[in-house]
mmCIF file of C-alpha atoms in Angstrom:
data_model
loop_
_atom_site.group_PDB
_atom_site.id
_atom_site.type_symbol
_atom_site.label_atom_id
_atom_site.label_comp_id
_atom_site.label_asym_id
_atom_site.label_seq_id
_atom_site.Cartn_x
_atom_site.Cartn_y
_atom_site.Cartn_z
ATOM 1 C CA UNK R 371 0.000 0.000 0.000
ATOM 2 C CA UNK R 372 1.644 3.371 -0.889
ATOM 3 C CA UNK R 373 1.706 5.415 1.471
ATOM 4 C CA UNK R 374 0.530 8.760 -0.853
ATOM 5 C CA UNK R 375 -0.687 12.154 0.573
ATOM 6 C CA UNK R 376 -4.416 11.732 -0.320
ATOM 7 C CA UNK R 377 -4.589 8.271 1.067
ATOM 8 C CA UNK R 378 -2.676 9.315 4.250
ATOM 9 C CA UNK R 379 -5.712 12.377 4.381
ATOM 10 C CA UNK R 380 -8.101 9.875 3.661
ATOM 11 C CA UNK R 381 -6.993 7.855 6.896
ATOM 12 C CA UNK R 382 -7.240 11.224 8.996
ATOM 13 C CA UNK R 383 -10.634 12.141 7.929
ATOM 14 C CA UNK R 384 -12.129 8.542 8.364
ATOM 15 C CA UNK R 385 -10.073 8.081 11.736
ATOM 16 C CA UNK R 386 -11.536 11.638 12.842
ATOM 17 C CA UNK R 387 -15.265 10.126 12.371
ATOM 18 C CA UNK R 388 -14.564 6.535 13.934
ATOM 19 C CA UNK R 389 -12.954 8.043 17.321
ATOM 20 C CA UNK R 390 -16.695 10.063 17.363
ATOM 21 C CA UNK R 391 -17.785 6.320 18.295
ATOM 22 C CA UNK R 392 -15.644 6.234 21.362
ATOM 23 C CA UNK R 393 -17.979 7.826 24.166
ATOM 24 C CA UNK R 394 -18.424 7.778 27.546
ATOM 25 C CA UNK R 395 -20.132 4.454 28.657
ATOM 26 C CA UNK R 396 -23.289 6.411 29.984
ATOM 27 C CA UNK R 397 -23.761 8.057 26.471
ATOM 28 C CA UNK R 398 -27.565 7.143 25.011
ATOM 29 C CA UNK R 399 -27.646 5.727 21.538
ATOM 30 C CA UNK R 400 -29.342 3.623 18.752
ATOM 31 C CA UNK R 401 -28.224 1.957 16.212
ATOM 32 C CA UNK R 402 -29.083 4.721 13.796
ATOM 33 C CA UNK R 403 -26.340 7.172 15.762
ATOM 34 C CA UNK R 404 -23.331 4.190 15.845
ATOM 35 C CA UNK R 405 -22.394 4.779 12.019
ATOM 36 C CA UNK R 406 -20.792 8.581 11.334
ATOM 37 C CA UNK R 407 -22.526 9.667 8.256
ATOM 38 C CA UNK R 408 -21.359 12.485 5.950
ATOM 39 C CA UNK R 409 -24.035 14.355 3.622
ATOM 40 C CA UNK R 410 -26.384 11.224 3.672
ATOM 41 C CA UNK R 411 -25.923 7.607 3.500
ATOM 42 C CA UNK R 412 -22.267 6.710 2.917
ATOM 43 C CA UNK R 413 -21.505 4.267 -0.575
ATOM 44 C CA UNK R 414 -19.756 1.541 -0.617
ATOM 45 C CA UNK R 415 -15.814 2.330 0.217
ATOM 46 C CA UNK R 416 -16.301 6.100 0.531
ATOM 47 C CA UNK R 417 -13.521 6.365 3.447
ATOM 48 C CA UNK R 418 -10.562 4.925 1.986
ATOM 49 C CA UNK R 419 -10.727 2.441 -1.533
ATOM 50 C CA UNK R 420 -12.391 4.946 -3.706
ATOM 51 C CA UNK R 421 -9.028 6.941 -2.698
ATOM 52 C CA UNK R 422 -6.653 4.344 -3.805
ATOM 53 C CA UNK R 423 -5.122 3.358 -7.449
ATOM 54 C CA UNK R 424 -6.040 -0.741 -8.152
ATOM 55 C CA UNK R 425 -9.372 -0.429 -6.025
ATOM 56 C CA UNK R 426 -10.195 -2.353 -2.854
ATOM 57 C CA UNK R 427 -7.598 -5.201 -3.323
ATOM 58 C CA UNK R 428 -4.622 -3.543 -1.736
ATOM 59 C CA UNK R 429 -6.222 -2.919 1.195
ATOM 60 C CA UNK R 430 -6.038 -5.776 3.966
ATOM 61 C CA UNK R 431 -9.228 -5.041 6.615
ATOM 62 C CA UNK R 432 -10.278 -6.838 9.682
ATOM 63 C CA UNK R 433 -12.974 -6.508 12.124
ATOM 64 C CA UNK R 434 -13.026 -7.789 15.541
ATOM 65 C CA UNK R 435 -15.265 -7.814 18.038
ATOM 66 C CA UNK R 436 -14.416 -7.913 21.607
ATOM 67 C CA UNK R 437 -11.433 -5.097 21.088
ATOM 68 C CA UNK R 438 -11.591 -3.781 24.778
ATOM 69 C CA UNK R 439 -11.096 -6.590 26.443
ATOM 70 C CA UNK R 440 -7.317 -8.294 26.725
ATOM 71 C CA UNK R 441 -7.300 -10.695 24.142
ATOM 72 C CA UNK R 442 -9.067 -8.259 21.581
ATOM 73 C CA UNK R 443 -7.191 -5.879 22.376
ATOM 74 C CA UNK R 444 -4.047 -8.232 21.924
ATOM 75 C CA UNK R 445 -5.399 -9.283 18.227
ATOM 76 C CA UNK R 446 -6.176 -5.908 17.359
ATOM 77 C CA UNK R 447 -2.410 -5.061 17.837
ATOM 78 C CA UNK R 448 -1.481 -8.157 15.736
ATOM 79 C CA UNK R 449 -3.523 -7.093 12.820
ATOM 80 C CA UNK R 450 -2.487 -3.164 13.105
ATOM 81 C CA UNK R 451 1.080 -4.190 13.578
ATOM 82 C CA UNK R 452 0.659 -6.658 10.102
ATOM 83 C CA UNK R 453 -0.606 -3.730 8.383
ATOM 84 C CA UNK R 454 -4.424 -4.445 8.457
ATOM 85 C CA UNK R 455 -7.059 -1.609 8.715
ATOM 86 C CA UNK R 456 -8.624 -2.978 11.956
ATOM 87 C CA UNK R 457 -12.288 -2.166 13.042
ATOM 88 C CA UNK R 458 -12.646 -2.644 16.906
ATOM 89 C CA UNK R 459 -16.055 -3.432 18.255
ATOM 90 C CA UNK R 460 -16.599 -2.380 21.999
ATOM 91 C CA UNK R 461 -19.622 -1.651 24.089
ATOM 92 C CA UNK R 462 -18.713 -1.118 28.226
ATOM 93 C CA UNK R 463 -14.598 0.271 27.368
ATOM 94 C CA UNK R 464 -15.252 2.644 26.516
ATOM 95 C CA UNK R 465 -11.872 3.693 28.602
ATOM 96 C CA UNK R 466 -9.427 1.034 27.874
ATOM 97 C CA UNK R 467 -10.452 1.491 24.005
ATOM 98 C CA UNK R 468 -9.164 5.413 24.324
ATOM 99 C CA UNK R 469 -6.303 3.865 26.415
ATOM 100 C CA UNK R 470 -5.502 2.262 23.337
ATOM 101 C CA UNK R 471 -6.359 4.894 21.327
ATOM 102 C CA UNK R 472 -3.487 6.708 22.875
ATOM 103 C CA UNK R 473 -0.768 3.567 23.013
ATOM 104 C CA UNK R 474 -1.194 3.479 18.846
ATOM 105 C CA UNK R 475 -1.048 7.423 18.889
ATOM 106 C CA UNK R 476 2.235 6.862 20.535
ATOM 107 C CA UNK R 477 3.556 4.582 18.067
ATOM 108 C CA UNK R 478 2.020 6.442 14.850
ATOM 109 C CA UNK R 479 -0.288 3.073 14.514
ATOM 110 C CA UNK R 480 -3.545 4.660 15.223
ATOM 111 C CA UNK R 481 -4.541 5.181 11.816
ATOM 112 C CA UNK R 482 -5.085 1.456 11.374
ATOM 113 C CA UNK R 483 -7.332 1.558 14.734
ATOM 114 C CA UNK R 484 -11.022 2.210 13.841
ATOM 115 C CA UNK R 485 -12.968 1.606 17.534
ATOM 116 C CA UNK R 486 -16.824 0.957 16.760
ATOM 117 C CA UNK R 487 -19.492 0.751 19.618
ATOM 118 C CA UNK R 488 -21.983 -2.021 19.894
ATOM 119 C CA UNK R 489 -24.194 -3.845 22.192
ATOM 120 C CA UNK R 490 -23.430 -7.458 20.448
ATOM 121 C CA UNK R 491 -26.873 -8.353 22.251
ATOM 122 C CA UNK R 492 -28.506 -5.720 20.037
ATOM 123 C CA UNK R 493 -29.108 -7.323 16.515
ATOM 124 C CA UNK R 494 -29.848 -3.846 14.640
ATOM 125 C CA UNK R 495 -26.128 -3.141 16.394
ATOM 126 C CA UNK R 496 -24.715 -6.145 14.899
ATOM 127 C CA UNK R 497 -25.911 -4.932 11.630
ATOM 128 C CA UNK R 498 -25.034 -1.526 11.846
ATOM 129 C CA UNK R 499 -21.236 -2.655 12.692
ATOM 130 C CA UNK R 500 -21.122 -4.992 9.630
ATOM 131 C CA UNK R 501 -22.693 -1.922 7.937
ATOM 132 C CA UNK R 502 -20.064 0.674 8.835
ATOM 133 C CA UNK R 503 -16.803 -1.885 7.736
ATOM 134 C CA UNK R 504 -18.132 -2.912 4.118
ATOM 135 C CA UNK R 505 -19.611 1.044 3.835
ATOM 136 C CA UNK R 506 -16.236 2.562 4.393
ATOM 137 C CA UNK R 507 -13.514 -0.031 3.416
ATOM 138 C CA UNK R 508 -15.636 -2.122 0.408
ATOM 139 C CA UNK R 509 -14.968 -5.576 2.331
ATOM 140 C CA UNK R 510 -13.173 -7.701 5.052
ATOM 141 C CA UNK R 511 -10.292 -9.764 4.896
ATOM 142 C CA UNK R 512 -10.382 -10.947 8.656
ATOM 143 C CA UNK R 513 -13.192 -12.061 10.934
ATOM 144 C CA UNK R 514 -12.571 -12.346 14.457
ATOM 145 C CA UNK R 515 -14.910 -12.956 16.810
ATOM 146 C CA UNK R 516 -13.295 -12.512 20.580
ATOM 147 C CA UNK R 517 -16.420 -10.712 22.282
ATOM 148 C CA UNK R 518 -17.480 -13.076 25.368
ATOM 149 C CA UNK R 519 -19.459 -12.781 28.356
ATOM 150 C CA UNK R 520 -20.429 -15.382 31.366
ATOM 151 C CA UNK R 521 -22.194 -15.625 34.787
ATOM 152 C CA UNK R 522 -20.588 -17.734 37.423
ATOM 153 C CA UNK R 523 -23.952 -19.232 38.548
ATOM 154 C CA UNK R 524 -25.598 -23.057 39.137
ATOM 155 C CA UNK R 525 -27.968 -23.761 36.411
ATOM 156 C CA UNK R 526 -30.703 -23.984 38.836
ATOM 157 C CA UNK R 527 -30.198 -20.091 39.553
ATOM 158 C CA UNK R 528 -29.093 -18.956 35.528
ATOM 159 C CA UNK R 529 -31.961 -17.043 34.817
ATOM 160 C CA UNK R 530 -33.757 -17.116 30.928
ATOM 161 C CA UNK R 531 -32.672 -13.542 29.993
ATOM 162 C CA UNK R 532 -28.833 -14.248 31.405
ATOM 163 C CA UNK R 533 -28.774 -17.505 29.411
ATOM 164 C CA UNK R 534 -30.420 -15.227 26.540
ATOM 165 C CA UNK R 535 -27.981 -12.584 26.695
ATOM 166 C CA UNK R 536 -24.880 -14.981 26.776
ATOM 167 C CA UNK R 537 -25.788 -16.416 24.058
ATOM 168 C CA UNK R 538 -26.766 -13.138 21.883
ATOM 169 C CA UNK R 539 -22.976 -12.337 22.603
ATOM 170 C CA UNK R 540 -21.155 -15.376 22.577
ATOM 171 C CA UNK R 541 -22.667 -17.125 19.505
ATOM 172 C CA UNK R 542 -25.724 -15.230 17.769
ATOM 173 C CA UNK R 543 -23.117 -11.898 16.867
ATOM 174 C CA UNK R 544 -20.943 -14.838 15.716
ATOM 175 C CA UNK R 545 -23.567 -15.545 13.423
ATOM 176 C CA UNK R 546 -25.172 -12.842 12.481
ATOM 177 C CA UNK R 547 -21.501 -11.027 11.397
ATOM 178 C CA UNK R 548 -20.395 -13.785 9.416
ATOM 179 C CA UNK R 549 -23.728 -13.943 7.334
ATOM 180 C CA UNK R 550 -23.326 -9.898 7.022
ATOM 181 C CA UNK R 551 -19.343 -10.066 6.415
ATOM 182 C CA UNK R 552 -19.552 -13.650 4.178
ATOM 183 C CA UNK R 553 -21.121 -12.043 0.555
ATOM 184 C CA UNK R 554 -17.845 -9.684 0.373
ATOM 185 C CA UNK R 555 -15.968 -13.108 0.939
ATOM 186 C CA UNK R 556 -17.399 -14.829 -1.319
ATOM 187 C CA UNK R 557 -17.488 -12.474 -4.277
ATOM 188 C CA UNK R 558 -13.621 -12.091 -4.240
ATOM 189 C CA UNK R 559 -12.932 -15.985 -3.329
ATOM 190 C CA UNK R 560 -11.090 -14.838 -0.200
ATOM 191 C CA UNK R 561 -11.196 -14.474 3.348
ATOM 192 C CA UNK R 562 -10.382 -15.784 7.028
ATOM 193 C CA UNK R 563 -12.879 -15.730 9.854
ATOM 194 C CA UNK R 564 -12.312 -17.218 13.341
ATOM 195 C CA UNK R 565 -14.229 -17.546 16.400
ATOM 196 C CA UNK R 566 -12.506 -17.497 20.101
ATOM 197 C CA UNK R 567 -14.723 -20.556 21.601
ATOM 198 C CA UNK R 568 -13.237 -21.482 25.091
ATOM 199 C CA UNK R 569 -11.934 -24.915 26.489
ATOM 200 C CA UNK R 570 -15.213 -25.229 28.666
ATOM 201 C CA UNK R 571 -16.696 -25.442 25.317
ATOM 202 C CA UNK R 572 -15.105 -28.686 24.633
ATOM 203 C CA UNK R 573 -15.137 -30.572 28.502
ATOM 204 C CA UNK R 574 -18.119 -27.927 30.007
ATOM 205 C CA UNK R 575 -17.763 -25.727 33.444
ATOM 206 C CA UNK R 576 -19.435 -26.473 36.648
ATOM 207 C CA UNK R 577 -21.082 -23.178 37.704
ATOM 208 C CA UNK R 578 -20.949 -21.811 33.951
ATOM 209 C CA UNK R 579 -23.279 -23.673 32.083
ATOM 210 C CA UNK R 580 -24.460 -21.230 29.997
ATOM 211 C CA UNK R 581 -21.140 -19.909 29.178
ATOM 212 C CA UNK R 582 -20.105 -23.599 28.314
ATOM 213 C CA UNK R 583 -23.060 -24.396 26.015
ATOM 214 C CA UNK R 584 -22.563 -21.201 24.192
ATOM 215 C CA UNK R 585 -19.399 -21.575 23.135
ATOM 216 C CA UNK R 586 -19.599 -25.618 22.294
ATOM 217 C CA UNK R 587 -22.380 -23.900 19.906
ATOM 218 C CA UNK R 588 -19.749 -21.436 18.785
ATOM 219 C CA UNK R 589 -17.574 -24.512 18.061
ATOM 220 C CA UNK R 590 -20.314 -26.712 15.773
ATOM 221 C CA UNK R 591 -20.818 -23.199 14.241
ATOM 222 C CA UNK R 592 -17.477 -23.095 13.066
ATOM 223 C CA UNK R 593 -17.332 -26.921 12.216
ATOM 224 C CA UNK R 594 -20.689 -26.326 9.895
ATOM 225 C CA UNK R 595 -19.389 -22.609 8.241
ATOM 226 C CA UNK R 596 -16.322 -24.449 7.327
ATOM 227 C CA UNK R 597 -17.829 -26.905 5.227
ATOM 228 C CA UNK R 598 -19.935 -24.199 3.830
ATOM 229 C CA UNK R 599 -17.456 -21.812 2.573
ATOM 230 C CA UNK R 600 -14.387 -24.035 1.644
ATOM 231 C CA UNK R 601 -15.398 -23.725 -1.549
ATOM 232 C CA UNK R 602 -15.119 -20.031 -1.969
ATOM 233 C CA UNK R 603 -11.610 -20.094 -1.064
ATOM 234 C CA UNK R 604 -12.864 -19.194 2.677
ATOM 235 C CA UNK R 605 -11.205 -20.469 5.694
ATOM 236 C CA UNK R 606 -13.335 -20.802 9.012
ATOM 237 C CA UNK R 607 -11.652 -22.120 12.077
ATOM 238 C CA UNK R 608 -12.240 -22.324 16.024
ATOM 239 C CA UNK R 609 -9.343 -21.545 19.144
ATOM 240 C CA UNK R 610 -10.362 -23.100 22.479
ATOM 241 C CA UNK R 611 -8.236 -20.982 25.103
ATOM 242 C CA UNK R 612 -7.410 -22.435 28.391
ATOM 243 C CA UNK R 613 -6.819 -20.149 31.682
ATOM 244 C CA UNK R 614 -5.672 -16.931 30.372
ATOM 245 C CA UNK R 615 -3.818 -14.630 32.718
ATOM 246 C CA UNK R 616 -4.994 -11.334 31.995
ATOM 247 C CA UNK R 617 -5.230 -7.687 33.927
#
């Protein structure tokens, strides 16, 4: 990617609108207000690939949900530091995503750092994050799926809406991204998406059986997209982390 003076402008202006996203956690919205929009509805690649020679196939994008938390924050870092234009989704850091706002601003990198708000329980949210990547960057290259949340309960006291809302995070974003993200795939026979399951997906959790049954559904999720995409050129695959020591 050449680094020219319109497509280093073009980075400013769509950096300036993303950061708009990052808000103090008490700040009202709807999924109409999550997308910046400029003089109506955005096309397709405004930001950054109508401002590039060759089109959209220079540019290496990824989206990943989770981003202010420790291991999406982590795999945001990997993809800015590889070069990728990297689409954070957050919802509660709302803090830690400006901390890292203002590590990347340290090290120049913050231009590749696009921080997007979203309740992942919200599917009008979901949409509207799949929305804003393919508006402003024409596609995505990378898929990651790191958002999690749990409740350290017996079953007996789990009630319907935390089981509900465990799994709206932990597996229905999952699936509601990919099918928004997938078309872009498809169409240009490329693309990688992967899904942070959890060992307790594969042996269960006492105390965490929602958590555990979410994310064995994340992992025959990722078994079934696999099959489904191969084809295109697509790869789908599934981490299971153990204990993770993290701040």
């Amino acid at each position: 990617l050449r680094r020219t003076k319109s497509v280093r402008a073009v980075r400013q202006k769509a950096s300036a609108m993303t950061k708009r996203n990052v808000r103090n956690d008490n700040t009202s919205r709807s999924p109409r207000t999550v997308i910046p929009r400029r003089g109506g509805t955005p096309r397709r690649g405004n930001l950054i690939t109508q401002k590039i020679k060759k089109g959209e196939t220079l540019l290496k994008v990824a989206l990943i949900t989770g981003a202010s938390g420790a291991i999406g924050r982590e795999t945001a870092l990997k993809f800015i530091n590889d070069g990728y234009f990297t689409v954070g989704q957050f919802n509660n850091g709302g803090d830690r995503i400006e901390a890292f706002v203002s590590a990347l601003k340290n090290e120049n990198k913050s231009d590749y750092f696009f921080p997007f708000r979203a309740d992942l329980k919200n599917a009008k949210d979901c949409a509207a994050l799949a929305e804003f990547t393919l508006e402003n960057f024409g596609h995505t290259d990378v898929f990651v799926s790191v958002a999690g949340t749990d409740v350290y309960k017996l079953c007996t006291e789990t009630t319907e809406k935390e089981w509900d809302d465990i799994f709206s995070v932990n597996t229905k974003s999952a699936f509601l991204l990919t099918k928004s993200l997938l078309p872009s795939m498809i169409e240009r026979k490329k693309g990688s998406l992967l899904y942070v399951s959890s060992i307790w997906g594969v042996s269960g959790a006492c105390m965490e059986t929602a958590y555990s049954a979410s994310k064995a559904a994340l992992i025959g999720f990722c078994k079934a997209i696999a099959k489904e995409v191969a084809p295109s050129g697509i790869t789908a695959n599934c981490v299971c982390p153990g204990v993770i020591d993290t701040p």
